[in-house]
Short mmCIF file of C-alpha atoms in Angstrom, two decimals:
data_model
loop_
_atom_site.label_atom_id
_atom_site.label_comp_id
_atom_site.label_asym_id
_atom_site.label_seq_id
_atom_site.Cartn_x
_atom_site.Cartn_y
_atom_site.Cartn_z
CA UNK A 62 183.31 -214.80 -56.24
CA UNK A 63 183.75 -212.06 -58.85
CA UNK A 64 186.39 -212.97 -61.41
CA UNK A 65 188.65 -210.42 -63.08
CA UNK A 66 186.76 -211.09 -66.30
CA UNK A 67 183.47 -210.20 -64.61
CA UNK A 68 184.99 -207.15 -62.99
CA UNK A 69 186.13 -205.94 -66.39
CA UNK A 70 182.61 -206.43 -67.76
CA UNK A 71 181.16 -204.41 -64.88
CA UNK A 72 183.72 -201.66 -65.44
CA UNK A 73 183.00 -201.57 -69.17
CA UNK A 74 179.30 -201.08 -68.45
CA UNK A 75 180.16 -198.18 -66.16
CA UNK A 76 182.55 -196.74 -68.74
CA UNK A 77 179.80 -196.84 -71.36
CA UNK A 78 177.42 -195.00 -69.05
CA UNK A 79 180.04 -192.40 -68.16
CA UNK A 80 180.72 -191.83 -71.83
CA UNK A 81 177.02 -191.48 -72.58
CA UNK A 82 176.59 -188.78 -69.93
CA UNK A 83 179.82 -187.07 -71.01
CA UNK A 84 181.59 -187.30 -67.66
CA UNK A 85 184.90 -189.21 -67.40
CA UNK A 86 185.04 -191.34 -64.28
CA UNK A 87 187.22 -193.44 -62.04
CA UNK A 88 185.69 -196.89 -61.66
CA UNK A 89 186.73 -199.61 -59.20
CA UNK A 90 185.46 -203.08 -58.36
CA UNK A 91 186.14 -204.78 -55.03
CA UNK A 92 185.66 -208.42 -54.09
CA UNK A 93 183.93 -210.13 -51.17
CA UNK A 94 186.86 -209.23 -48.92
CA UNK A 95 186.59 -205.57 -49.90
CA UNK A 96 189.87 -205.87 -51.79
CA UNK A 97 190.37 -204.22 -55.17
CA UNK A 98 189.99 -206.42 -58.26
CA UNK A 99 190.32 -203.76 -60.94
CA UNK A 100 190.33 -200.00 -61.45
CA UNK A 101 190.30 -197.66 -64.42
CA UNK A 102 190.64 -193.90 -64.72
CA UNK A 103 189.04 -192.68 -67.92
CA UNK A 104 190.97 -190.07 -69.90
CA UNK A 105 190.42 -186.67 -68.30
CA UNK A 106 188.89 -188.00 -65.06
CA UNK A 107 189.95 -186.34 -61.80
CA UNK A 108 193.11 -187.69 -60.17
CA UNK A 109 191.60 -187.05 -56.75
CA UNK A 110 188.88 -189.56 -57.59
CA UNK A 111 191.23 -192.53 -58.02
CA UNK A 112 191.34 -193.01 -54.28
CA UNK A 113 187.68 -192.16 -53.82
CA UNK A 114 186.43 -194.73 -56.34
CA UNK A 115 188.48 -197.48 -54.70
CA UNK A 116 187.27 -196.49 -51.25
CA UNK A 117 183.62 -196.23 -52.30
CA UNK A 118 183.84 -199.82 -53.48
CA UNK A 119 185.44 -200.84 -50.18
CA UNK A 120 182.85 -198.95 -48.16
CA UNK A 121 179.88 -200.49 -50.00
CA UNK A 122 181.16 -203.98 -49.34
CA UNK A 123 182.30 -203.15 -45.82
CA UNK A 124 178.74 -202.33 -44.79
CA UNK A 125 176.76 -204.01 -47.60
CA UNK A 126 175.10 -200.72 -48.45
CA UNK A 127 175.24 -198.13 -51.18
CA UNK A 128 177.33 -195.14 -50.15
CA UNK A 129 174.34 -192.97 -51.07
CA UNK A 130 172.25 -194.73 -48.44
CA UNK A 131 175.13 -194.66 -45.96
CA UNK A 132 175.44 -190.91 -46.57
CA UNK A 133 171.94 -190.34 -45.20
CA UNK A 134 172.99 -191.67 -41.82
CA UNK A 135 176.47 -190.16 -41.77
CA UNK A 136 175.79 -186.44 -41.75
CA UNK A 137 176.17 -184.37 -38.60
CA UNK A 138 173.35 -185.46 -36.31
CA UNK A 139 172.93 -188.82 -38.02
CA UNK A 140 173.30 -192.19 -36.33
CA UNK A 141 176.59 -192.97 -38.09
CA UNK A 142 178.11 -189.50 -38.08
CA UNK A 143 181.87 -189.93 -37.73
CA UNK A 144 182.01 -193.28 -39.51
CA UNK A 145 184.25 -191.67 -42.14
CA UNK A 146 186.99 -191.50 -39.52
CA UNK A 147 187.02 -195.29 -39.12
CA UNK A 148 188.85 -197.95 -41.11
CA UNK A 149 191.98 -195.82 -41.48
CA UNK A 150 190.32 -193.33 -43.81
CA UNK A 151 188.85 -195.94 -46.18
CA UNK A 152 185.20 -194.98 -45.65
CA UNK A 153 183.51 -192.70 -48.19
CA UNK A 154 180.05 -191.41 -47.30
CA UNK A 155 178.76 -189.98 -50.54
CA UNK A 156 177.09 -191.47 -53.60
CA UNK A 157 178.88 -193.73 -56.09
CA UNK A 158 179.44 -197.00 -54.23
CA UNK A 159 177.03 -199.89 -54.78
CA UNK A 160 177.14 -203.48 -53.51
CA UNK A 161 177.24 -206.23 -56.12
CA UNK A 162 175.02 -209.18 -55.29
CA UNK A 163 174.74 -212.71 -56.56
CA UNK A 164 172.05 -215.14 -55.48
CA UNK A 165 170.97 -212.73 -52.80
CA UNK A 166 174.40 -212.35 -51.26
CA UNK A 167 176.79 -209.42 -51.46
CA UNK A 168 179.87 -210.65 -53.32
CA UNK A 169 181.63 -207.33 -53.86
CA UNK A 170 181.01 -203.73 -54.80
CA UNK A 171 181.56 -201.07 -57.41
CA UNK A 172 182.81 -197.56 -56.69
CA UNK A 173 182.54 -194.64 -59.09
CA UNK A 174 183.92 -191.12 -58.69
CA UNK A 175 184.39 -188.29 -61.15
CA UNK A 176 181.23 -186.22 -61.34
CA UNK A 177 178.55 -184.88 -59.06
CA UNK A 178 176.67 -187.22 -56.73
CA UNK A 179 173.82 -188.10 -59.15
CA UNK A 180 176.32 -188.76 -61.96
CA UNK A 181 178.47 -191.01 -59.81
CA UNK A 182 175.45 -192.92 -58.53
CA UNK A 183 173.96 -193.22 -61.99
CA UNK A 184 177.19 -194.58 -63.47
CA UNK A 185 177.63 -197.10 -60.68
CA UNK A 186 174.00 -198.13 -61.02
CA UNK A 187 174.37 -198.69 -64.75
CA UNK A 188 176.92 -201.40 -64.05
CA UNK A 189 174.25 -203.52 -62.37
CA UNK A 190 170.81 -204.52 -63.49
CA UNK A 191 169.24 -202.28 -60.87
CA UNK A 192 170.24 -200.06 -57.92
CA UNK A 193 172.32 -201.89 -55.33
CA UNK A 194 172.13 -205.18 -57.16
CA UNK A 195 174.20 -206.97 -59.72
CA UNK A 196 173.45 -210.42 -60.98
CA UNK A 197 175.87 -212.51 -62.96
CA UNK A 198 174.69 -213.24 -66.51
CA UNK B 100 200.42 -188.90 -72.03
CA UNK B 101 199.40 -192.52 -71.61
CA UNK B 102 195.73 -193.02 -72.45
CA UNK B 103 193.51 -195.54 -70.69
CA UNK B 104 193.43 -197.52 -73.91
CA UNK B 105 197.22 -197.72 -73.95
CA UNK B 106 197.32 -198.62 -70.26
CA UNK B 107 194.92 -201.50 -70.91
CA UNK B 108 197.15 -202.73 -73.73
CA UNK B 109 200.19 -202.62 -71.46
CA UNK B 110 198.29 -204.49 -68.75
CA UNK B 111 197.11 -207.13 -71.21
CA UNK B 112 200.69 -207.76 -72.28
CA UNK B 113 201.66 -208.25 -68.65
CA UNK B 114 198.65 -210.51 -68.03
CA UNK B 115 199.65 -212.68 -70.98
CA UNK B 116 203.18 -213.02 -69.61
CA UNK B 117 201.91 -213.82 -66.12
CA UNK B 118 199.64 -216.49 -67.56
CA UNK B 119 202.49 -217.98 -69.57
CA UNK B 120 204.67 -218.36 -66.47
CA UNK B 121 201.72 -219.63 -64.42
CA UNK B 122 201.83 -216.92 -61.76
CA UNK B 123 198.78 -214.68 -61.25
CA UNK B 124 199.77 -211.06 -60.72
CA UNK B 125 198.60 -207.62 -59.72
CA UNK B 126 199.42 -205.14 -62.47
CA UNK B 127 199.20 -201.36 -62.29
CA UNK B 128 199.99 -198.50 -64.68
CA UNK B 129 200.70 -194.96 -63.49
CA UNK B 130 200.88 -191.75 -65.53
CA UNK B 131 203.51 -189.02 -65.76
CA UNK B 132 202.42 -187.59 -62.40
CA UNK B 133 202.68 -190.99 -60.72
CA UNK B 134 198.90 -191.26 -60.51
CA UNK B 135 197.15 -194.58 -61.18
CA UNK B 136 195.53 -195.06 -64.59
CA UNK B 137 194.48 -198.69 -64.25
CA UNK B 138 194.96 -201.79 -62.12
CA UNK B 139 194.00 -205.43 -62.36
CA UNK B 140 194.31 -208.32 -59.94
CA UNK B 141 194.34 -211.61 -61.79
CA UNK B 142 192.26 -214.41 -60.30
CA UNK B 143 194.17 -215.99 -57.43
CA UNK B 144 196.77 -213.22 -57.13
CA UNK B 145 197.78 -212.07 -53.64
CA UNK B 146 195.63 -209.38 -52.05
CA UNK B 147 198.75 -207.98 -50.34
CA UNK B 148 200.14 -207.26 -53.77
CA UNK B 149 197.36 -204.86 -54.82
CA UNK B 150 199.01 -202.07 -52.89
CA UNK B 151 202.52 -203.16 -53.87
CA UNK B 152 201.83 -203.15 -57.60
CA UNK B 153 200.36 -199.64 -57.42
CA UNK B 154 203.29 -198.40 -55.36
CA UNK B 155 205.90 -200.03 -57.61
CA UNK B 156 204.40 -198.10 -60.52
CA UNK B 157 204.51 -194.90 -58.48
CA UNK B 158 208.10 -195.52 -57.38
CA UNK B 159 209.37 -196.18 -60.89
CA UNK B 160 207.93 -192.93 -62.12
CA UNK B 161 208.91 -191.03 -58.99
CA UNK B 162 212.59 -191.71 -59.62
CA UNK B 163 212.57 -192.66 -63.32
CA UNK B 164 214.18 -195.99 -62.49
CA UNK B 165 213.20 -199.65 -62.34
CA UNK B 166 212.55 -200.75 -58.78
CA UNK B 167 215.04 -203.57 -59.42
CA UNK B 168 217.78 -201.02 -60.06
CA UNK B 169 216.62 -198.88 -57.15
CA UNK B 170 216.79 -201.95 -54.92
CA UNK B 171 220.53 -202.25 -55.54
CA UNK B 172 221.12 -198.83 -53.99
CA UNK B 173 218.55 -199.13 -51.21
CA UNK B 174 219.95 -201.97 -49.11
CA UNK B 175 221.78 -201.33 -45.86
CA UNK B 176 225.05 -199.63 -46.77
CA UNK B 177 223.74 -198.39 -50.13
CA UNK B 178 223.56 -194.74 -51.08
CA UNK B 179 219.75 -194.66 -50.92
CA UNK B 180 219.20 -196.87 -47.86
CA UNK B 181 216.17 -195.50 -46.06
CA UNK B 182 214.43 -194.22 -49.19
CA UNK B 183 211.61 -196.69 -48.46
CA UNK B 184 210.68 -194.50 -45.50
CA UNK B 185 209.99 -191.51 -47.76
CA UNK B 186 206.89 -190.49 -49.69
CA UNK B 187 204.57 -191.65 -46.91
CA UNK B 188 205.13 -195.35 -47.48
CA UNK B 189 204.65 -195.25 -51.25
CA UNK B 190 208.20 -196.35 -52.14
CA UNK B 191 208.80 -200.01 -53.00
CA UNK B 192 212.42 -201.09 -53.35
CA UNK B 193 212.17 -204.50 -54.98
CA UNK B 194 211.76 -205.69 -58.55
CA UNK B 195 208.56 -205.27 -60.55
CA UNK B 196 208.34 -201.57 -61.33
CA UNK B 197 209.55 -200.26 -64.68
CA UNK B 198 209.38 -196.77 -66.21
CA UNK B 199 207.45 -196.40 -69.45
CA UNK B 200 209.13 -194.09 -71.94
CA UNK B 201 208.02 -192.38 -75.10
CA UNK B 202 210.33 -190.41 -77.35
CA UNK B 203 213.07 -190.68 -74.75
CA UNK B 204 210.99 -189.27 -71.90
CA UNK B 205 209.45 -191.13 -68.97
CA UNK B 206 205.68 -190.82 -69.35
CA UNK B 207 204.59 -193.26 -66.66
CA UNK B 208 205.38 -196.65 -65.20
CA UNK B 209 204.15 -200.19 -64.75
CA UNK B 210 204.14 -202.03 -61.43
CA UNK B 211 203.77 -205.79 -61.05
CA UNK B 212 203.49 -207.83 -57.86
CA UNK B 213 202.44 -211.40 -57.19
CA UNK B 214 205.41 -213.67 -57.51
CA UNK B 215 209.09 -213.74 -56.67
CA UNK B 216 211.35 -210.88 -57.77
CA UNK B 217 212.41 -212.38 -61.12
CA UNK B 218 208.80 -213.24 -61.96
CA UNK B 219 207.57 -209.73 -61.13
CA UNK B 220 210.39 -208.13 -63.09
CA UNK B 221 209.89 -210.49 -66.04
CA UNK B 222 206.17 -209.76 -66.19
CA UNK B 223 206.68 -206.00 -66.01
CA UNK B 224 209.38 -206.24 -68.64
CA UNK B 225 207.11 -208.14 -70.99
CA UNK B 226 204.81 -205.13 -71.08
CA UNK B 227 207.49 -203.08 -72.81
CA UNK B 228 209.57 -203.80 -75.84
CA UNK B 229 212.67 -203.98 -73.69
CA UNK B 230 213.71 -203.52 -70.06
CA UNK B 231 212.92 -200.08 -68.69
CA UNK B 232 211.52 -198.86 -72.00
CA UNK B 233 208.14 -198.75 -73.60
CA UNK B 234 207.43 -197.08 -76.88
CA UNK B 235 203.98 -196.29 -78.16
CA UNK B 236 203.03 -198.24 -81.28
CA UNK C 283 216.33 -166.83 -37.76
CA UNK C 284 216.46 -167.52 -41.50
CA UNK C 285 214.23 -165.16 -43.44
CA UNK C 286 212.41 -166.15 -46.63
CA UNK C 287 214.76 -163.85 -48.50
CA UNK C 288 217.78 -165.69 -47.13
CA UNK C 289 216.17 -169.06 -47.84
CA UNK C 290 215.67 -168.01 -51.46
CA UNK C 291 219.33 -167.00 -51.69
CA UNK C 292 220.40 -170.38 -50.31
CA UNK C 293 218.12 -172.16 -52.78
CA UNK C 294 219.45 -170.11 -55.69
CA UNK C 295 223.00 -171.12 -54.78
CA UNK C 296 221.92 -174.76 -54.77
CA UNK C 297 220.08 -174.32 -58.07
CA UNK C 298 223.20 -172.85 -59.64
CA UNK C 299 225.27 -175.81 -58.47
CA UNK C 300 222.68 -178.31 -59.70
CA UNK C 301 222.66 -176.60 -63.08
CA UNK C 302 226.44 -176.65 -63.27
CA UNK C 303 226.56 -180.41 -62.66
CA UNK C 304 223.66 -180.99 -65.04
CA UNK C 305 221.35 -182.67 -62.52
CA UNK C 306 217.95 -181.08 -61.76
CA UNK C 307 217.17 -181.15 -58.05
CA UNK C 308 214.54 -180.63 -55.40
CA UNK C 309 215.80 -178.14 -52.84
CA UNK C 310 214.24 -177.30 -49.48
CA UNK C 311 215.16 -175.02 -46.59
CA UNK C 312 213.85 -175.53 -43.06
CA UNK C 313 214.00 -173.15 -40.13
CA UNK C 314 215.14 -173.53 -36.51
CA UNK C 315 211.93 -175.41 -35.72
CA UNK C 316 212.53 -177.84 -38.60
CA UNK C 317 209.59 -176.33 -40.46
CA UNK C 318 209.74 -175.68 -44.21
CA UNK C 319 210.51 -172.12 -45.32
CA UNK C 320 210.76 -172.73 -49.06
CA UNK C 321 211.04 -175.48 -51.65
CA UNK C 322 211.68 -175.66 -55.37
CA UNK C 323 211.60 -178.53 -57.84
CA UNK C 324 213.76 -177.74 -60.83
CA UNK C 325 212.33 -178.63 -64.25
CA UNK C 326 212.79 -182.33 -64.84
CA UNK C 327 213.68 -183.22 -61.25
CA UNK C 328 212.20 -186.39 -59.77
CA UNK C 329 208.74 -186.08 -58.22
CA UNK C 330 209.70 -188.67 -55.60
CA UNK C 331 212.38 -186.28 -54.38
CA UNK C 332 209.98 -183.50 -53.38
CA UNK C 333 209.22 -185.26 -50.14
CA UNK C 334 212.80 -186.41 -49.66
CA UNK C 335 214.31 -182.92 -49.98
CA UNK C 336 211.89 -181.53 -47.40
CA UNK C 337 212.56 -184.41 -45.04
CA UNK C 338 216.35 -184.20 -45.43
CA UNK C 339 216.13 -180.57 -44.32
CA UNK C 340 213.95 -181.58 -41.36
CA UNK C 341 216.29 -184.42 -40.42
CA UNK C 342 219.42 -182.27 -40.52
CA UNK C 343 217.89 -179.74 -38.18
CA UNK C 344 216.23 -182.39 -36.04
CA UNK C 345 219.62 -183.85 -35.09
CA UNK C 346 221.93 -180.96 -36.03
CA UNK C 347 223.87 -183.23 -38.36
CA UNK C 348 224.33 -183.75 -42.06
CA UNK C 349 222.25 -186.67 -43.30
CA UNK C 350 225.47 -188.05 -44.82
CA UNK C 351 227.00 -188.27 -41.35
CA UNK C 352 223.76 -189.60 -39.89
CA UNK C 353 223.75 -192.28 -42.59
CA UNK C 354 227.00 -193.72 -41.27
CA UNK C 355 225.36 -194.54 -37.96
CA UNK C 356 222.00 -195.60 -39.38
CA UNK C 357 222.85 -198.68 -41.39
CA UNK C 358 222.07 -202.16 -40.14
CA UNK C 359 224.44 -202.75 -37.22
CA UNK C 360 224.94 -199.04 -36.58
CA UNK C 361 224.11 -197.27 -33.32
CA UNK C 362 221.12 -195.44 -34.82
CA UNK C 363 219.80 -198.18 -37.08
CA UNK C 364 216.02 -197.86 -37.16
CA UNK C 365 216.00 -194.08 -36.66
CA UNK C 366 214.30 -193.76 -40.09
CA UNK C 367 211.18 -195.26 -38.53
CA UNK C 368 210.88 -192.42 -36.02
CA UNK C 369 209.27 -188.99 -36.36
CA UNK C 370 206.35 -190.34 -38.41
CA UNK C 371 208.51 -191.10 -41.42
CA UNK C 372 210.20 -187.70 -41.57
CA UNK C 373 213.76 -188.99 -41.10
CA UNK C 374 215.97 -189.46 -44.17
CA UNK C 375 219.30 -191.20 -43.63
CA UNK C 376 221.17 -190.54 -46.85
CA UNK C 377 223.25 -187.65 -48.15
CA UNK C 378 221.78 -184.29 -49.14
CA UNK C 379 220.73 -182.67 -45.84
CA UNK C 380 223.04 -180.14 -44.20
CA UNK C 381 222.55 -177.94 -41.11
CA UNK C 382 222.73 -174.20 -41.63
CA UNK C 383 224.61 -172.39 -38.89
CA UNK C 384 224.95 -168.78 -37.84
CA UNK C 385 227.28 -167.58 -35.13
CA UNK C 386 228.04 -171.15 -34.19
CA UNK C 387 224.43 -172.15 -33.73
CA UNK C 388 222.24 -174.32 -35.99
CA UNK C 389 219.46 -172.08 -37.28
CA UNK C 390 217.98 -174.37 -39.91
CA UNK C 391 218.93 -176.80 -42.64
CA UNK C 392 218.96 -177.40 -46.36
CA UNK C 393 217.78 -180.61 -48.02
CA UNK C 394 218.61 -181.63 -51.58
CA UNK C 395 217.36 -184.63 -53.54
CA UNK C 396 217.45 -185.49 -57.22
CA UNK C 397 220.69 -187.23 -58.04
CA UNK C 398 223.04 -189.77 -56.55
CA UNK C 399 224.40 -189.31 -53.03
CA UNK C 400 227.55 -187.35 -53.99
CA UNK C 401 225.52 -185.05 -56.26
CA UNK C 402 222.92 -184.36 -53.59
CA UNK C 403 225.57 -183.70 -50.96
CA UNK C 404 227.61 -181.53 -53.30
CA UNK C 405 224.60 -179.41 -54.23
CA UNK C 406 223.57 -178.95 -50.60
CA UNK C 407 227.14 -178.10 -49.68
CA UNK C 408 227.37 -175.47 -52.39
CA UNK C 409 224.59 -173.54 -50.69
CA UNK C 410 226.85 -172.87 -47.69
CA UNK C 411 230.35 -171.58 -47.44
CA UNK C 412 231.59 -175.01 -46.44
CA UNK C 413 230.26 -178.48 -45.60
CA UNK C 414 227.70 -178.44 -42.78
CA UNK C 415 228.02 -174.70 -42.27
CA UNK C 416 226.30 -171.65 -43.61
CA UNK C 417 227.06 -168.15 -42.48
CA UNK C 418 224.94 -165.15 -43.27
CA UNK C 419 226.68 -162.62 -45.53
CA UNK D 148 203.45 -177.83 -68.19
CA UNK D 149 204.19 -175.18 -65.58
CA UNK D 150 207.90 -174.48 -65.34
CA UNK D 151 209.67 -173.58 -62.11
CA UNK D 152 210.19 -170.10 -63.52
CA UNK D 153 206.44 -169.72 -64.06
CA UNK D 154 205.69 -171.12 -60.62
CA UNK D 155 207.99 -168.53 -59.08
CA UNK D 156 206.20 -165.76 -60.98
CA UNK D 157 202.85 -167.01 -59.73
CA UNK D 158 204.17 -167.16 -56.17
CA UNK D 159 205.60 -163.64 -56.40
CA UNK D 160 202.20 -162.33 -57.49
CA UNK D 161 200.64 -164.00 -54.46
CA UNK D 162 203.38 -162.68 -52.17
CA UNK D 163 202.74 -159.15 -53.43
CA UNK D 164 199.04 -159.48 -52.72
CA UNK D 165 199.67 -160.92 -49.25
CA UNK D 166 202.01 -158.03 -48.49
CA UNK D 167 199.45 -155.51 -49.69
CA UNK D 168 196.78 -156.88 -47.36
CA UNK D 169 199.28 -157.19 -44.49
CA UNK D 170 198.87 -160.91 -43.97
CA UNK D 171 201.92 -163.21 -44.36
CA UNK D 172 201.04 -166.41 -46.20
CA UNK D 173 202.21 -169.84 -47.20
CA UNK D 174 201.99 -170.21 -50.97
CA UNK D 175 202.37 -173.41 -52.99
CA UNK D 176 202.14 -174.30 -56.67
CA UNK D 177 201.43 -177.84 -57.91
CA UNK D 178 201.76 -179.26 -61.42
CA UNK D 179 199.36 -181.19 -63.62
CA UNK D 180 199.95 -184.36 -61.59
CA UNK D 181 199.22 -182.57 -58.32
CA UNK D 182 202.90 -182.67 -57.36
CA UNK D 183 204.55 -179.67 -55.69
CA UNK D 184 206.69 -177.40 -57.86
CA UNK D 185 207.48 -174.69 -55.32
CA UNK D 186 206.49 -173.39 -51.91
CA UNK D 187 207.29 -170.33 -49.82
CA UNK D 188 206.43 -169.36 -46.27
CA UNK D 189 206.53 -165.63 -45.83
CA UNK D 190 208.19 -164.31 -42.68
CA UNK D 191 205.74 -164.59 -39.80
CA UNK D 192 203.28 -166.88 -41.58
CA UNK D 193 201.78 -169.79 -39.62
CA UNK D 194 203.78 -173.02 -39.58
CA UNK D 195 200.51 -174.98 -39.53
CA UNK D 196 199.73 -173.50 -42.92
CA UNK D 197 202.76 -174.99 -44.69
CA UNK D 198 200.97 -178.29 -45.05
CA UNK D 199 197.61 -176.66 -45.77
CA UNK D 200 198.91 -174.53 -48.65
CA UNK D 201 200.52 -177.57 -50.28
CA UNK D 202 197.34 -179.61 -49.84
CA UNK D 203 195.07 -176.84 -51.13
CA UNK D 204 197.12 -176.80 -54.33
CA UNK D 205 196.85 -180.59 -54.57
CA UNK D 206 193.11 -180.52 -53.92
CA UNK D 207 192.39 -177.87 -56.54
CA UNK D 208 194.20 -179.89 -59.18
CA UNK D 209 192.82 -183.20 -57.95
CA UNK D 210 189.26 -182.09 -58.67
CA UNK D 211 189.85 -179.15 -61.07
CA UNK D 212 187.94 -176.84 -58.74
CA UNK D 213 188.68 -174.02 -56.34
CA UNK D 214 188.67 -175.22 -52.75
CA UNK D 215 186.18 -172.41 -52.03
CA UNK D 216 183.71 -173.98 -54.46
CA UNK D 217 184.50 -177.47 -53.19
CA UNK D 218 183.79 -176.25 -49.66
CA UNK D 219 180.20 -175.46 -50.58
CA UNK D 220 179.54 -179.10 -51.44
CA UNK D 221 181.59 -180.61 -48.62
CA UNK D 222 179.72 -179.44 -45.53
CA UNK D 223 177.43 -181.75 -43.60
CA UNK D 224 174.45 -182.42 -45.84
CA UNK D 225 176.36 -181.56 -49.04
CA UNK D 226 176.87 -183.98 -51.89
CA UNK D 227 180.60 -184.35 -51.18
CA UNK D 228 180.52 -184.35 -47.37
CA UNK D 229 183.29 -186.67 -46.22
CA UNK D 230 185.58 -185.99 -49.18
CA UNK D 231 188.11 -184.55 -46.71
CA UNK D 232 188.66 -188.10 -45.47
CA UNK D 233 189.87 -189.27 -48.89
CA UNK D 234 193.30 -189.15 -50.50
CA UNK D 235 195.06 -189.92 -47.22
CA UNK D 236 194.41 -186.56 -45.63
CA UNK D 237 195.49 -184.48 -48.61
CA UNK D 238 192.09 -182.88 -49.27
CA UNK D 239 191.45 -179.38 -47.93
CA UNK D 240 187.89 -178.10 -48.18
CA UNK D 241 188.21 -174.40 -47.46
CA UNK D 242 189.15 -171.37 -49.56
CA UNK D 243 192.66 -170.72 -50.86
CA UNK D 244 193.20 -173.30 -53.61
CA UNK D 245 192.63 -172.36 -57.23
CA UNK D 246 193.24 -174.32 -60.45
CA UNK D 247 195.69 -172.84 -62.93
CA UNK D 248 194.57 -173.17 -66.53
CA UNK D 249 196.29 -172.79 -69.85
CA UNK D 250 194.52 -172.96 -73.18
CA UNK D 251 191.36 -174.09 -71.41
CA UNK D 252 192.99 -177.02 -69.62
CA UNK D 253 193.92 -177.30 -65.95
CA UNK D 254 197.72 -177.54 -65.80
CA UNK D 255 198.21 -177.16 -62.06
CA UNK D 256 197.01 -175.22 -59.06
CA UNK D 257 197.96 -172.68 -56.43
CA UNK D 258 197.32 -173.09 -52.73
CA UNK D 259 197.42 -170.28 -50.18
CA UNK D 260 197.07 -170.48 -46.41
CA UNK D 261 197.81 -168.02 -43.64
CA UNK D 262 194.81 -165.82 -43.06
CA UNK D 263 191.05 -166.08 -42.95
CA UNK D 264 189.16 -167.63 -45.85
CA UNK D 265 188.58 -164.40 -47.83
CA UNK D 266 192.24 -163.41 -47.42
CA UNK D 267 193.47 -166.82 -48.58
CA UNK D 268 191.13 -166.81 -51.55
CA UNK D 269 191.97 -163.24 -52.45
CA UNK D 270 195.70 -163.94 -52.38
CA UNK D 271 195.36 -167.07 -54.49
CA UNK D 272 193.13 -165.21 -56.91
CA UNK D 273 195.66 -162.42 -57.30
CA UNK D 274 198.12 -164.93 -58.73
CA UNK D 275 195.90 -165.40 -61.77
CA UNK D 276 194.34 -162.95 -64.12
CA UNK D 277 190.91 -163.88 -62.83
CA UNK D 278 189.32 -166.31 -60.36
CA UNK D 279 190.06 -169.97 -61.15
CA UNK D 280 192.03 -169.11 -64.27
CA UNK D 281 195.63 -168.45 -65.05
CA UNK D 282 196.98 -167.96 -68.53
CA UNK D 283 200.63 -168.08 -69.43
CA UNK D 284 202.05 -164.75 -70.60
#
């Protein structure tokens, strides 16, 4: 279980990365149930990305996959094309959502939105020790 | 304009109050446009209140009124009965949302959800210097 | 058929009234099909009332009735209680919506939101020659 | 902050352009928070475009980008494919929405809908001094 304290630590790591690349971001952390634990919108970050960051976190936990990886299967012609129409509009199929794991199990996810796809993915990734994984200290 | 730093300070004040009354809460801060700046769900707080806290903040800014005061006019027979059906389900008509003011102007709002009405209102109120008002330090 | 030019004239009349009572308003005019012709939000008017003004206009045309009159039947215990849940959330059951008539026939409606019920109703009424009626010059 | 008076001036410029190309349009202006300031539907313009014009204005402000540019990244295979499923259906990914800037900062947006993509974009563009920019007089 991710505590609020841990979620804040994860968000701070993402904030630091976003600051270092000069791109203000929306950052959200969801729990094992896919439910939001915490969200921040950095000063100057897009208001349209509030919703997207929260939904990227949901999506990553909903399918235990990074939204970047999900994106590969969700384009027209792909095996999951149309998945973005499920879950009452809560599914985001572009980079920035990453599952958070502990002891080999997905315990939540982070969602980042505010820049281009590489920037979003990079910022989300910085919040964990490596892509798609986050281990508690 | 409320900065993220200020929003975090407001949220921390509400967290401290929630802790002191022993009731974990969801706390959200919205900006002048009604858009979310930050949200936290304290450990053990209701997942159904994530959405409510965000919408209480929106509602308070949307009508420059505390949701407690709005509630008085929104019951059956009241002048605003039915307002909860507007704004695509974003209007909450029970205590816990309070406008944040600076220099006499509403610049955003706080929304709190997780306990009974007095607890929600009390926690939101603690984030300002007095009911319905918040002045920047 | 109400033209855009006529809709603007109606809105200007409502704006003048709102100014005279010192309460900034959202004002919307819908056509015979209930579809929006024009909307304005006066400086300082509530952002939550954008949606409400548009929906009051829709509601008034949808049932050829002022929303003030509809309100009387839509409270708990009334013959239309629950009507606010119909039409995908587009029905507003409090004062501020008034049908616009020409040659005895409803040709559209005005919706006003931004103050208390009497203010909203008064402002909408000022846009016609008398309550619930508007005749082309 | 865009005033209602300024929004009307912007809309009139768009109306003039729409008239000159012989294509009636829906035109909307949103503020810094993405909230509607004013909307007009020119006589004969599509009723389906009421909603689209309002949402194009929201989208342009939500991501500080023209919807024409956003469209390029939002097709199948693009880095933002699926973004149209976010923000509860408020994201439009085709031409006609343009951010309005003042002193280098996005302060709102215009949304136009009623013709083909070039016509919509052209009409929105005419409301500013140059593509994607609008400076207060």
